[in-house]
Amino acid sequence: MTINLLSKNAVSLPAHSEPKTEILRPQFWSTYTLDELNHSEWEALCDGCGSCCLIKFMDNGDDEEEVEYTDVACKLMDCATGYCQHYATRQHYVPDCIQLTPDKVPTMMWLPEHCAYKRLYKGQALPEWHLLLTRDAVATQQQMRAANVGIAGRCVSETGILDEEMEDRVVTWVTP
């Protein structure tokens, strides 16, 4: 089996030169396809778990069953909060950060099973704890923790971690 270390860079949403403030259409996630979403709707799908920003081992492509996540995160990740420290300008710091777009979702089945982008692409509903459903950030955070979702408080920065150490950092708490 050939194991390839996926890029040490985060996955990000499309970068736009100007922030857009667009209205979230009611139940947009169940009414429109991913490629029909406006920028604000696309961004609202992200649950902020940070799992896509973890370094992964992949065997032969993008198959969800051939990926192992590590607890090592992109250098921009704040491992205490689970949020990118420079989200709006992340491409400046990590130029080869993979941008998540509707046309790339089919080739990114390694995204975690709870990922809204992956779930909607596969015709599944949002997780019951998703902010779009709960409309309560505190409840969402509590339910995500209860569901064992998110990297906040359980990842380390890639800064200072040697490639040789990565195999010892594989975790099972992220399920593709």
CSV table of C-alpha atoms in Angstrom, one decimal:
chain,number,residue,atom,x,y,z
A,1,MET,CA,0.0,0.0,0.0
A,2,THR,CA,1.4,3.4,-1.0
A,3,ILE,CA,0.6,6.2,1.5
A,4,ASN,CA,0.9,9.7,0.3
A,5,LEU,CA,0.8,12.6,2.8
A,6,LEU,CA,-1.8,15.0,1.7
A,7,SER,CA,-0.6,18.6,1.5
A,8,LYS,CA,0.1,20.1,4.8
A,9,ASN,CA,-2.2,22.9,3.9
A,10,ALA,CA,-5.8,23.6,4.9
A,11,VAL,CA,-8.8,23.3,2.8
A,12,SER,CA,-10.5,26.6,2.4
A,13,LEU,CA,-13.6,28.1,0.9
A,14,PRO,CA,-13.3,30.2,-2.3
A,15,ALA,CA,-11.5,33.4,-1.7
A,16,HIS,CA,-13.2,36.5,-3.0
A,17,SER,CA,-11.7,39.9,-3.4
A,18,GLU,CA,-14.6,41.7,-1.8
A,19,PRO,CA,-16.7,40.3,1.1
A,20,LYS,CA,-20.2,39.8,-0.1
A,21,THR,CA,-23.3,40.2,2.1
A,22,GLU,CA,-26.0,38.3,0.5
A,23,ILE,CA,-29.3,37.2,2.0
A,24,LEU,CA,-29.6,33.6,3.1
A,25,ARG,CA,-32.7,32.2,1.3
A,26,PRO,CA,-35.0,30.1,3.6
A,27,GLN,CA,-34.0,26.4,3.7
A,28,PHE,CA,-31.5,27.1,0.9
A,29,TRP,CA,-29.6,23.9,1.8
A,30,SER,CA,-32.6,21.7,1.0
A,31,THR,CA,-33.9,23.8,-1.9
A,32,TYR,CA,-30.8,24.5,-4.1
A,33,THR,CA,-27.9,22.5,-5.4
A,34,LEU,CA,-24.4,23.4,-4.1
A,35,ASP,CA,-23.6,25.2,-7.3
A,36,GLU,CA,-26.7,27.4,-7.0
A,37,LEU,CA,-25.8,28.8,-3.6
A,38,ASN,CA,-24.7,32.4,-3.2
A,39,HIS,CA,-21.4,33.2,-1.4
A,40,SER,CA,-23.1,33.8,2.0
A,41,GLU,CA,-25.0,30.5,1.7
A,42,TRP,CA,-21.9,28.6,0.8
A,43,GLU,CA,-20.0,30.0,3.7
A,44,ALA,CA,-23.0,29.3,6.1
A,45,LEU,CA,-22.7,25.6,5.3
A,46,CYS,CA,-19.4,25.3,7.0
A,47,ASP,CA,-19.8,24.1,10.6
A,48,GLY,CA,-16.4,25.3,11.6
A,49,CYS,CA,-15.1,21.9,12.9
A,50,GLY,CA,-11.7,22.5,11.3
A,51,SER,CA,-11.2,18.8,10.3
A,52,CYS,CA,-10.5,19.7,6.7
A,53,CYS,CA,-7.4,21.7,8.0
A,54,LEU,CA,-5.8,18.6,9.5
A,55,ILE,CA,-3.0,16.8,7.7
A,56,LYS,CA,-4.1,13.5,6.3
A,57,PHE,CA,-2.6,10.3,4.8
A,58,MET,CA,-4.3,9.2,1.6
A,59,ASP,CA,-3.9,6.0,-0.3
A,60,ASN,CA,-4.5,6.2,-4.1
A,61,GLY,CA,-6.7,9.2,-4.5
A,62,ASP,CA,-9.6,10.9,-2.9
A,63,ASP,CA,-11.6,7.8,-1.6
A,64,GLU,CA,-13.1,8.4,1.8
A,65,GLU,CA,-12.2,4.9,2.9
A,66,GLU,CA,-8.5,5.4,2.1
A,67,VAL,CA,-7.8,8.4,4.3
A,68,GLU,CA,-6.3,8.7,7.8
A,69,TYR,CA,-6.5,12.0,9.7
A,70,THR,CA,-3.8,13.1,12.0
A,71,ASP,CA,-4.2,15.6,14.9
A,72,VAL,CA,-1.7,17.9,13.1
A,73,ALA,CA,-3.3,21.1,11.8
A,74,CYS,CA,-2.3,23.8,9.3
A,75,LYS,CA,0.0,26.4,10.7
A,76,LEU,CA,-2.8,29.0,10.5
A,77,MET,CA,-5.1,27.0,12.8
A,78,ASP,CA,-5.6,28.1,16.3
A,79,CYS,CA,-5.7,24.7,18.0
A,80,ALA,CA,-7.3,26.1,21.1
A,81,THR,CA,-10.4,27.6,19.3
A,82,GLY,CA,-10.4,25.4,16.2
A,83,TYR,CA,-10.5,28.5,13.9
A,84,CYS,CA,-8.2,29.8,11.2
A,85,GLN,CA,-6.1,32.7,12.5
A,86,HIS,CA,-6.2,34.5,9.1
A,87,TYR,CA,-9.2,33.1,7.3
A,88,ALA,CA,-9.9,36.1,5.1
A,89,THR,CA,-6.2,36.2,3.9
A,90,ARG,CA,-5.3,32.6,4.3
A,91,GLN,CA,-4.2,32.2,0.6
A,92,HIS,CA,-1.5,34.9,1.3
A,93,TYR,CA,0.0,32.7,4.0
A,94,VAL,CA,-0.8,29.3,2.5
A,95,PRO,CA,-0.9,29.7,-1.3
A,96,ASP,CA,-1.6,26.1,-2.1
A,97,CYS,CA,-4.5,25.8,0.4
A,98,ILE,CA,-7.1,23.7,-1.4
A,99,GLN,CA,-10.2,25.8,-2.1
A,100,LEU,CA,-13.4,24.0,-1.6
A,101,THR,CA,-15.8,24.7,-4.5
A,102,PRO,CA,-18.9,23.0,-5.7
A,103,ASP,CA,-17.1,21.4,-8.6
A,104,LYS,CA,-14.4,20.0,-6.3
A,105,VAL,CA,-16.7,18.4,-3.7
A,106,PRO,CA,-17.1,15.1,-5.7
A,107,THR,CA,-13.3,14.6,-5.6
A,108,MET,CA,-13.0,15.4,-1.9
A,109,MET,CA,-14.9,12.5,-0.3
A,110,TRP,CA,-12.2,12.4,2.3
A,111,LEU,CA,-14.0,15.3,4.0
A,112,PRO,CA,-15.5,14.2,7.4
A,113,GLU,CA,-18.8,12.4,7.4
A,114,HIS,CA,-20.5,15.3,9.2
A,115,CYS,CA,-19.3,17.9,6.6
A,116,ALA,CA,-22.4,19.8,5.2
A,117,TYR,CA,-20.8,20.1,1.8
A,118,LYS,CA,-20.2,16.4,1.5
A,119,ARG,CA,-23.6,15.5,3.0
A,120,LEU,CA,-25.5,17.7,0.7
A,121,TYR,CA,-23.6,16.5,-2.3
A,122,LYS,CA,-24.5,12.9,-1.3
A,123,GLY,CA,-28.2,13.8,-0.9
A,124,GLN,CA,-28.0,13.7,2.9
A,125,ALA,CA,-29.5,16.1,5.5
A,126,LEU,CA,-27.4,18.5,7.6
A,127,PRO,CA,-26.4,17.1,11.0
A,128,GLU,CA,-29.0,17.8,13.6
A,129,TRP,CA,-26.6,20.1,15.5
A,130,HIS,CA,-25.8,22.3,12.5
A,131,LEU,CA,-26.1,26.0,13.2
A,132,LEU,CA,-28.5,26.5,10.3
A,133,LEU,CA,-30.9,24.1,12.1
A,134,THR,CA,-30.4,25.0,15.7
A,135,ARG,CA,-30.0,28.8,15.1
A,136,ASP,CA,-28.2,28.8,18.4
A,137,ALA,CA,-24.3,28.9,18.4
A,138,VAL,CA,-24.0,27.7,22.0
A,139,ALA,CA,-26.3,24.8,21.5
A,140,THR,CA,-24.5,23.9,18.2
A,141,GLN,CA,-21.1,24.0,20.0
A,142,GLN,CA,-22.4,21.8,22.8
A,143,GLN,CA,-24.0,19.3,20.4
A,144,MET,CA,-20.9,19.2,18.3
A,145,ARG,CA,-18.8,18.4,21.3
A,146,ALA,CA,-21.3,15.7,22.3
A,147,ALA,CA,-21.1,14.2,18.8
A,148,ASN,CA,-17.2,14.3,19.1
A,149,VAL,CA,-16.9,16.8,16.2
A,150,GLY,CA,-14.3,19.5,15.9
A,151,ILE,CA,-10.6,19.9,16.4
A,152,ALA,CA,-10.6,22.6,19.0
A,153,GLY,CA,-8.4,21.6,22.0
A,154,ARG,CA,-7.2,18.4,20.4
A,155,CYS,CA,-4.9,19.3,17.6
A,156,VAL,CA,-1.3,20.6,17.3
A,157,SER,CA,0.2,23.0,14.8
A,158,GLU,CA,2.2,21.6,12.0
A,159,THR,CA,4.9,24.1,12.9
A,160,GLY,CA,7.8,22.0,14.4
A,161,ILE,CA,6.3,18.6,13.6
A,162,LEU,CA,8.6,16.5,11.4
A,163,ASP,CA,7.1,14.4,8.5
A,164,GLU,CA,8.5,11.3,10.2
A,165,GLU,CA,6.4,12.0,13.2
A,166,MET,CA,3.1,12.1,11.3
A,167,GLU,CA,2.4,8.3,11.3
A,168,ASP,CA,2.4,8.5,15.1
A,169,ARG,CA,-0.2,11.2,15.1
A,170,VAL,CA,-3.0,9.4,13.3
A,171,VAL,CA,-6.4,9.8,15.1
A,172,THR,CA,-9.7,8.0,14.8
A,173,TRP,CA,-12.0,10.8,16.0
A,174,VAL,CA,-12.5,12.1,12.5
A,175,THR,CA,-14.5,9.8,10.2
A,176,PRO,CA,-14.4,10.3,6.5
